[in-house]
CSV table of N, CA, C and O in Angstrom, one decimal:
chain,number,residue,atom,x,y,z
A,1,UNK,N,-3.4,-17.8,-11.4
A,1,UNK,CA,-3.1,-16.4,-11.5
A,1,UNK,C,-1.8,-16.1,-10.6
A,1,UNK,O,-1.6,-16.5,-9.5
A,2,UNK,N,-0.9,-15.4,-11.6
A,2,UNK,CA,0.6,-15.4,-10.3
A,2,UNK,C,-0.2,-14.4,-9.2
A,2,UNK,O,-1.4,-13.9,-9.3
A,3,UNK,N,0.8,-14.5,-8.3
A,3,UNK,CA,0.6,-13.6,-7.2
A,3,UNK,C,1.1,-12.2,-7.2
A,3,UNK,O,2.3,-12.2,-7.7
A,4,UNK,N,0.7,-11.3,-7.0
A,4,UNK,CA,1.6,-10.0,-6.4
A,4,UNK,C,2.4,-9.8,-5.3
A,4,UNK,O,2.5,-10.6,-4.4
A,5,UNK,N,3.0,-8.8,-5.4
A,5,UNK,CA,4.3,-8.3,-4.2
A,5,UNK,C,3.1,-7.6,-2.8
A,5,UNK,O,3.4,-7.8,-1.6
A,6,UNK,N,2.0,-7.0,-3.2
A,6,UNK,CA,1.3,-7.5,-1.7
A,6,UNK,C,0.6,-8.9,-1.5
A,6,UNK,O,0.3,-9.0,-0.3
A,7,UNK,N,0.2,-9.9,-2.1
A,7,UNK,CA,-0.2,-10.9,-1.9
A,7,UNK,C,0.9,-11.8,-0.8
A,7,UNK,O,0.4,-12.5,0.1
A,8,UNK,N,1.9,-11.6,-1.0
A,8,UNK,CA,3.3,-12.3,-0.3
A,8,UNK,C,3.5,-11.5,0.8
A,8,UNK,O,4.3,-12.1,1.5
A,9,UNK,N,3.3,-10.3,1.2
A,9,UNK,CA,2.9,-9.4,2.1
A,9,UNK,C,2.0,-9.7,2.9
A,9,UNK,O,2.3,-9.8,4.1
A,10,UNK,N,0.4,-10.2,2.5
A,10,UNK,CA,-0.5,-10.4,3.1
A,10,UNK,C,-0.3,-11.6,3.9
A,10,UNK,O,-0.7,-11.7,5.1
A,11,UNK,N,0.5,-12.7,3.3
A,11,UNK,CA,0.3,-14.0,3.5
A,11,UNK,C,1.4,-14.2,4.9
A,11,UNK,O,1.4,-15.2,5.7
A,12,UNK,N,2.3,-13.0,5.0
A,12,UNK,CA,3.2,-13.0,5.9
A,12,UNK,C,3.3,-11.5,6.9
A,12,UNK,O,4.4,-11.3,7.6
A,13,UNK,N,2.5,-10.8,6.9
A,13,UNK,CA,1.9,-9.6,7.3
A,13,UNK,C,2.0,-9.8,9.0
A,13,UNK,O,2.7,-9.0,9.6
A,14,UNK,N,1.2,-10.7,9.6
A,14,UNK,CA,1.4,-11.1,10.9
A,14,UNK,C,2.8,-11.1,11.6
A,14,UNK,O,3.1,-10.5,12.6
A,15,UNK,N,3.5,-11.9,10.9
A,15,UNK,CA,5.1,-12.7,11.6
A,15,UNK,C,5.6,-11.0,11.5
A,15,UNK,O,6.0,-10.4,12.4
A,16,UNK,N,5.4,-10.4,10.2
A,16,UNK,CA,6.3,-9.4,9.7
A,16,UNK,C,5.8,-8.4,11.1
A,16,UNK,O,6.5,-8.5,12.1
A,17,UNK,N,5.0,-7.6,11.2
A,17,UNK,CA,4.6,-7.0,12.1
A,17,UNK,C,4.8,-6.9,13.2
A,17,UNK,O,4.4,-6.0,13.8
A,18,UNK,N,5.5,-8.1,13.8
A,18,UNK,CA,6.0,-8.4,15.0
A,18,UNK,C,7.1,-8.2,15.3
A,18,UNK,O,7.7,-7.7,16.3
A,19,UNK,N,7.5,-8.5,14.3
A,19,UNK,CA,9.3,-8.1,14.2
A,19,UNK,C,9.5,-6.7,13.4
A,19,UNK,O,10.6,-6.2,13.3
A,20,UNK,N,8.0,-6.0,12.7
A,20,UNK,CA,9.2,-4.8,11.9
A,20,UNK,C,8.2,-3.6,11.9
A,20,UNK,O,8.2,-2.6,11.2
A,21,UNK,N,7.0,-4.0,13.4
A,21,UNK,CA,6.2,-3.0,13.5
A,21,UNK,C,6.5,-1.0,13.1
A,21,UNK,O,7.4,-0.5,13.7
A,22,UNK,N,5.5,-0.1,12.0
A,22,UNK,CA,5.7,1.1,12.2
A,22,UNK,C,6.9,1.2,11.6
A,22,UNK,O,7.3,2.3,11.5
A,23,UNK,N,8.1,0.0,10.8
A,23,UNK,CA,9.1,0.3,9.8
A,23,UNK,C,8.8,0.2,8.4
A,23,UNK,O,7.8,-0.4,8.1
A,24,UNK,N,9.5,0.7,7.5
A,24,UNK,CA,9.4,0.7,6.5
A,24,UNK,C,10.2,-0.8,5.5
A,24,UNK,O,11.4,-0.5,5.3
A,25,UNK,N,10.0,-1.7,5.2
A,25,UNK,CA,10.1,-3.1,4.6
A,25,UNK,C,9.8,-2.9,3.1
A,25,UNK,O,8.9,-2.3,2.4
A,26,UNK,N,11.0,-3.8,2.8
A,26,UNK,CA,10.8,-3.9,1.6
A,26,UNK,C,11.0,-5.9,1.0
A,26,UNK,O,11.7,-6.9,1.5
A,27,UNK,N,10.4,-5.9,0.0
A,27,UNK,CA,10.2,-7.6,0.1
A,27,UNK,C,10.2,-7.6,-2.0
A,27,UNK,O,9.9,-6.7,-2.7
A,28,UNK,N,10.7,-8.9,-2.3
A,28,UNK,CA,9.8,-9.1,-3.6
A,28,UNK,C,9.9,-10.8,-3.7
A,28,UNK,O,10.9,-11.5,-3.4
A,29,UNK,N,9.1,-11.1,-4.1
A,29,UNK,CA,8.3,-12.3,-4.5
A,29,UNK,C,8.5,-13.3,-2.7
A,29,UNK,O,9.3,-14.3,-2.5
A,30,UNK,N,7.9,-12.7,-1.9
A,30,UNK,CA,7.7,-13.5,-0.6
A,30,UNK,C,9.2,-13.3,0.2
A,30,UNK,O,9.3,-13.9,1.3
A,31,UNK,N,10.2,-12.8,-0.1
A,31,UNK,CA,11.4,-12.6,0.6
A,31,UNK,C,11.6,-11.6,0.9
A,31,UNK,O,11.6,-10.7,0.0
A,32,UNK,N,11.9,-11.2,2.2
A,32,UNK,CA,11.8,-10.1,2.9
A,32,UNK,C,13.8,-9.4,2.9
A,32,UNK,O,14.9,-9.9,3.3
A,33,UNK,N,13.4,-8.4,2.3
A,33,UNK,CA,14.9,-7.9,2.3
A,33,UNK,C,15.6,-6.6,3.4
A,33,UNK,O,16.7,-6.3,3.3
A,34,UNK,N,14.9,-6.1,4.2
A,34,UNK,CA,15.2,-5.1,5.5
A,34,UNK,C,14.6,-4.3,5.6
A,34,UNK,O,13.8,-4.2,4.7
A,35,UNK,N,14.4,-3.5,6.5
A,35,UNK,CA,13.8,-2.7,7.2
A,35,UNK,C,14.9,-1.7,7.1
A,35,UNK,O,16.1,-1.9,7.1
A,36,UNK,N,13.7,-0.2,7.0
A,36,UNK,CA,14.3,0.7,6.8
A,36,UNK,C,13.5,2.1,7.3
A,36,UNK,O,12.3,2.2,7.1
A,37,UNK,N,14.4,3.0,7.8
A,37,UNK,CA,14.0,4.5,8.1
A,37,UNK,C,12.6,5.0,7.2
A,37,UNK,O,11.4,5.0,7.5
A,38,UNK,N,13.2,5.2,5.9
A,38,UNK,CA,12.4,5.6,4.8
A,38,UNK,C,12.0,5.2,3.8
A,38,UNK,O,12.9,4.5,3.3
A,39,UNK,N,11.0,5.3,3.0
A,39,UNK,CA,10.6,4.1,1.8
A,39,UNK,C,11.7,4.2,0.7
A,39,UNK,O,11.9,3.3,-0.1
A,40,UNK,N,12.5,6.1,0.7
A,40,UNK,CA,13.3,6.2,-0.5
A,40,UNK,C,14.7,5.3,0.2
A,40,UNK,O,15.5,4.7,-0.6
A,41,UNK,N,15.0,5.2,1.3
A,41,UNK,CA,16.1,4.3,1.5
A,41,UNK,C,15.9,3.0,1.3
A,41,UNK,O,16.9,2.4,0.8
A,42,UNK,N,14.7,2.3,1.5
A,42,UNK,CA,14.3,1.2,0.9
A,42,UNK,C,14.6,0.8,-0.6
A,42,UNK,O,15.2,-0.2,-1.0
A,43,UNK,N,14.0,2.2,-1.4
A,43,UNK,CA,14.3,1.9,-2.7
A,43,UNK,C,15.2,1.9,-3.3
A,43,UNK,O,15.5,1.3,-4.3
A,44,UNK,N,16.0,2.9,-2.5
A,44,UNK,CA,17.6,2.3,-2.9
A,44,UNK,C,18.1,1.6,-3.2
A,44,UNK,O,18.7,1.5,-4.3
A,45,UNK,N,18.1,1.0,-2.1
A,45,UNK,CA,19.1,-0.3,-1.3
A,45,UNK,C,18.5,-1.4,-2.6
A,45,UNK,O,19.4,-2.1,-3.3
A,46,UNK,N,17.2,-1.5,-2.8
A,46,UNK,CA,16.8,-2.5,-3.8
A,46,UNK,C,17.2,-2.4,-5.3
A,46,UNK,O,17.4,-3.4,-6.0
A,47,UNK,N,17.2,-0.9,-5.7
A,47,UNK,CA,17.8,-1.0,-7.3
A,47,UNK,C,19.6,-1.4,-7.0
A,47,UNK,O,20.2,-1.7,-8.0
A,48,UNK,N,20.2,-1.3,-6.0
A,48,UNK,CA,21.5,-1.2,-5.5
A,48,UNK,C,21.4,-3.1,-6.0
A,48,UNK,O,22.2,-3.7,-6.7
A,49,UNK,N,20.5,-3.3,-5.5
A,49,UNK,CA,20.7,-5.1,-5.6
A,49,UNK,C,20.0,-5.8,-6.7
A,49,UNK,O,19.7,-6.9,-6.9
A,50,UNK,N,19.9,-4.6,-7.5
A,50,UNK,CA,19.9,-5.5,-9.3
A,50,UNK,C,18.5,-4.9,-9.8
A,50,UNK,O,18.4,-4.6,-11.0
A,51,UNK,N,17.2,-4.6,-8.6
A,51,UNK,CA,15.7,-4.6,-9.3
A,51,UNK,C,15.3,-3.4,-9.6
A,51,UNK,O,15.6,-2.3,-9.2
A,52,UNK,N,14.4,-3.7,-10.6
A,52,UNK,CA,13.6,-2.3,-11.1
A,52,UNK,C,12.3,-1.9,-10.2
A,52,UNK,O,11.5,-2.5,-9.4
A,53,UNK,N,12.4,-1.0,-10.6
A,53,UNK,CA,11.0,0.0,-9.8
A,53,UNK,C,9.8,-1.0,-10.3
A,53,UNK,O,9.5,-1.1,-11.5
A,54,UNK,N,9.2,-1.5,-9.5
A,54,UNK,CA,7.6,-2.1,-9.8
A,54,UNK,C,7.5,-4.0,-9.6
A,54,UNK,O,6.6,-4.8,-9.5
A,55,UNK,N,9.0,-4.1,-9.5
A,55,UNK,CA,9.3,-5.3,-9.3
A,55,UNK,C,9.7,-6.1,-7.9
A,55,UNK,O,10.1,-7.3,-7.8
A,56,UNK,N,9.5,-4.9,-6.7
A,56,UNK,CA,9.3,-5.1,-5.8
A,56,UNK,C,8.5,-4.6,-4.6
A,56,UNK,O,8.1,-3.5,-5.1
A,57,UNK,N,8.1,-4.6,-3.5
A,57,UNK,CA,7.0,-3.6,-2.5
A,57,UNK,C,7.8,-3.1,-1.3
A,57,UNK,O,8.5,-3.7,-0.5
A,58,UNK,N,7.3,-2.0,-1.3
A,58,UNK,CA,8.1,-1.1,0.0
A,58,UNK,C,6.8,-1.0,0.5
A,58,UNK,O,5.8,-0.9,-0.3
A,59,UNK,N,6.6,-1.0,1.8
A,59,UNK,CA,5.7,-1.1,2.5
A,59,UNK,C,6.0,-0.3,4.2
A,59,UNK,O,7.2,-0.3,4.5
A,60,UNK,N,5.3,0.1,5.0
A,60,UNK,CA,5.3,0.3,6.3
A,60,UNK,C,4.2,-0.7,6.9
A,60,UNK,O,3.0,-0.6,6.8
A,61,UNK,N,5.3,-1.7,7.7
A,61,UNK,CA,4.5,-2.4,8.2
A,61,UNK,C,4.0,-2.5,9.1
A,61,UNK,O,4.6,-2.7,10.2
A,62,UNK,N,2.1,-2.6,9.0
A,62,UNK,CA,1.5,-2.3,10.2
A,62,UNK,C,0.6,-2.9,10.5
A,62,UNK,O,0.2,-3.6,9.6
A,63,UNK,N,-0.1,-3.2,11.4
A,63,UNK,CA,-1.1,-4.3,11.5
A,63,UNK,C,-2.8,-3.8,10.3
A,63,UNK,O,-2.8,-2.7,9.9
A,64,UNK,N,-3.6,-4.6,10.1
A,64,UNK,CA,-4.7,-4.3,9.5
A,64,UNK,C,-4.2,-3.7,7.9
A,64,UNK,O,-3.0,-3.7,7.4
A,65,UNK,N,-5.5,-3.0,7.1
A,65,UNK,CA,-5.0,-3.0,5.9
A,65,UNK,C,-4.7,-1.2,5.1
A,65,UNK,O,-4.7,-0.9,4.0
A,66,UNK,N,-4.5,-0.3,6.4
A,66,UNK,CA,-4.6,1.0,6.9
A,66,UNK,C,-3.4,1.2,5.3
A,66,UNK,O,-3.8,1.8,4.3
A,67,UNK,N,-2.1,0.6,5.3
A,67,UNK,CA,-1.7,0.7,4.3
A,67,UNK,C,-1.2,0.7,3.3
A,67,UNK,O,0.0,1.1,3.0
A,68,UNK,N,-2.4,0.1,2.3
A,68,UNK,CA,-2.4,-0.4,1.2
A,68,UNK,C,-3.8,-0.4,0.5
A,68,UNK,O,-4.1,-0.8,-0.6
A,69,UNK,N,-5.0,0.2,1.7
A,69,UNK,CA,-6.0,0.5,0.7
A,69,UNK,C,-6.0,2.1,1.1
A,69,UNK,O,-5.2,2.7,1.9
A,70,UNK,N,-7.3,2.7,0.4
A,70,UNK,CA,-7.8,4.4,0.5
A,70,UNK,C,-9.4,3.9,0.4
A,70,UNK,O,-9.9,2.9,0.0
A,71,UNK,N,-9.9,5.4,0.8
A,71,UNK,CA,-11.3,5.4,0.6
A,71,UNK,C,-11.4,6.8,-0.4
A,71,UNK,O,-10.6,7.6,0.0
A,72,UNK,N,-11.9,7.0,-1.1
A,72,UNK,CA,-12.7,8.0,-2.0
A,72,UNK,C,-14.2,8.1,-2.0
A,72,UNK,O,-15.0,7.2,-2.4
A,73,UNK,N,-14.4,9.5,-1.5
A,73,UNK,CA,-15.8,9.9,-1.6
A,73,UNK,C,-16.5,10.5,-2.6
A,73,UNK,O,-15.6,10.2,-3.3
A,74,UNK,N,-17.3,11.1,-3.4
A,74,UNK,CA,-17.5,11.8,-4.7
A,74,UNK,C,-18.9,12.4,-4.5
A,74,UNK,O,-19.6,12.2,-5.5
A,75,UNK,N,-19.7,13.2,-3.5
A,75,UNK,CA,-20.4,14.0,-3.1
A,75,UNK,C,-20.7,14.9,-4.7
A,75,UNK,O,-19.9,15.8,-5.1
A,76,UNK,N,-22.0,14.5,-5.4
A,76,UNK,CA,-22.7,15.8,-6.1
A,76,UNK,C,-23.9,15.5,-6.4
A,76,UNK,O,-24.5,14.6,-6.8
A,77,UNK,N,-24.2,16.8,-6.1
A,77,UNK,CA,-25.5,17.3,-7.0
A,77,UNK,C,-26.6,17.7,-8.1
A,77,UNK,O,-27.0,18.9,-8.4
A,78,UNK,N,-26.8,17.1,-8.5
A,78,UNK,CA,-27.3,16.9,-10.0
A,78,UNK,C,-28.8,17.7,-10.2
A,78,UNK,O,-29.7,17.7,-9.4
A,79,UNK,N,-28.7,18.4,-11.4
A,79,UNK,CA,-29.8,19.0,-11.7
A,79,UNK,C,-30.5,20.0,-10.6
A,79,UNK,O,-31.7,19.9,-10.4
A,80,UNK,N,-29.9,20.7,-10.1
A,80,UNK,CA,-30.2,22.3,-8.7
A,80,UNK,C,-31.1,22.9,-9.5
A,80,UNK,O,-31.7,23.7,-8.8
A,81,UNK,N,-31.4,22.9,-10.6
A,81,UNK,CA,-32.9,23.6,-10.6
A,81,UNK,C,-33.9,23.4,-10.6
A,81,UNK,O,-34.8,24.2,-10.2
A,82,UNK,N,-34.0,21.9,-11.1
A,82,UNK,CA,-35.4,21.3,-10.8
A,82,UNK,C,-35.8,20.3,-9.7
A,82,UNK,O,-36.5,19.3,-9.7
A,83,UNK,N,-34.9,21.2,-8.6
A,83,UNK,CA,-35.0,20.4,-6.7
A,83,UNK,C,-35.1,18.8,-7.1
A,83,UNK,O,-36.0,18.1,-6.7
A,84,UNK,N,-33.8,18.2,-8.3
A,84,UNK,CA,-33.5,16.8,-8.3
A,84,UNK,C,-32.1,16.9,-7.2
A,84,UNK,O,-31.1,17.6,-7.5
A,85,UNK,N,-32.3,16.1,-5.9
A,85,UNK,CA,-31.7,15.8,-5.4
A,85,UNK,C,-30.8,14.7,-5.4
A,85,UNK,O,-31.5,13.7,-5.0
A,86,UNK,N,-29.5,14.3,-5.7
A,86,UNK,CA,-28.9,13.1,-5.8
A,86,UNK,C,-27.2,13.4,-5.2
A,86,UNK,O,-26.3,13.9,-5.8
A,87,UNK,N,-27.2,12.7,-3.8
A,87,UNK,CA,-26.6,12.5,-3.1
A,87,UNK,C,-25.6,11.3,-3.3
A,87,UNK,O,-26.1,10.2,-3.0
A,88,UNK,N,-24.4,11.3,-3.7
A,88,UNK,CA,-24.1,10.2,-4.3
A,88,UNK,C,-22.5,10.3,-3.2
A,88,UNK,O,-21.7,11.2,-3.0
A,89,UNK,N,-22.6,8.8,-2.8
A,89,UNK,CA,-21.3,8.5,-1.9
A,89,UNK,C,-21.0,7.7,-2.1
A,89,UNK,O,-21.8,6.8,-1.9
A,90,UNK,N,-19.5,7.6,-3.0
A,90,UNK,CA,-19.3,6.1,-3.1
A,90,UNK,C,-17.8,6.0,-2.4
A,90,UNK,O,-17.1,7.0,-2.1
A,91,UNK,N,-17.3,4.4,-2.2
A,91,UNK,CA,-16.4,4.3,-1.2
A,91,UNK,C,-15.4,2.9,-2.4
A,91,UNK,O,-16.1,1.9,-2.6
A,92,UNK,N,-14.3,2.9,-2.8
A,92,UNK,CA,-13.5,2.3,-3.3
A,92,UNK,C,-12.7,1.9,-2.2
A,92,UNK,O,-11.7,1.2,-2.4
C-alpha cells in the first residue's frame, strides 16, 4: 500500500517538532519543504514550486495527534413516546 503525505509526517513527527514546534510545515512524499506563518502561505509557496492541491500536506506541527484527527459526537433520541430511551455516543 503506498503511503500518504501524513504517513511521512508520522514517521518524522518527533525530529520535526523539535525543530518546527506550533509552525505551520509543509512536506510531500517525506521531504520537508519550510515552515511557515500560515497554512495559505504554505500553500502558496508549494503550487509556486510546481504541485497541486492534494499532492502535498500542510500541517501545524505539534506534538501528539491533536492535529490531524477530530472527535464527533451524535446524541439522539429515539421513539419519545413510548419512554424508548436510546442514548447513542459515538466517537470517530
Amino acid at each position: 500500500m503506498a503511503k500518504s503525505q501524513l504517513d511521512f509526517y508520522l514517521e518524522q513527527q518527533d525530529e520535526l517538532v523539535k525543530n518546527h514546534n506550533g509552525k505551520f510545515i509543509a512536506m510531500k512524499d517525506g521531504q520537508f519543504f519550510g515552515e511557515f506563518p500560515t497554512p495559505l502561505h504554505a500553500v502558496r509557496d508549494m503550487e509556486r514550486r510546481g504541485f497541486k492541491n492534494g499532492e502535498f500536506l500542510v500541517i501545524r506541527c505539534t506534538p501528539g495527534d491533536s492535529e490531524y484527527t477530530a472527535d464527533f459526537v451524535n446524541w439522539r433520541f429515539i421513539d419519545w413516546q413510548s419512554n424508548v430511551k436510546d442514548l447513542c455516543a459515538s466517537t470517530i
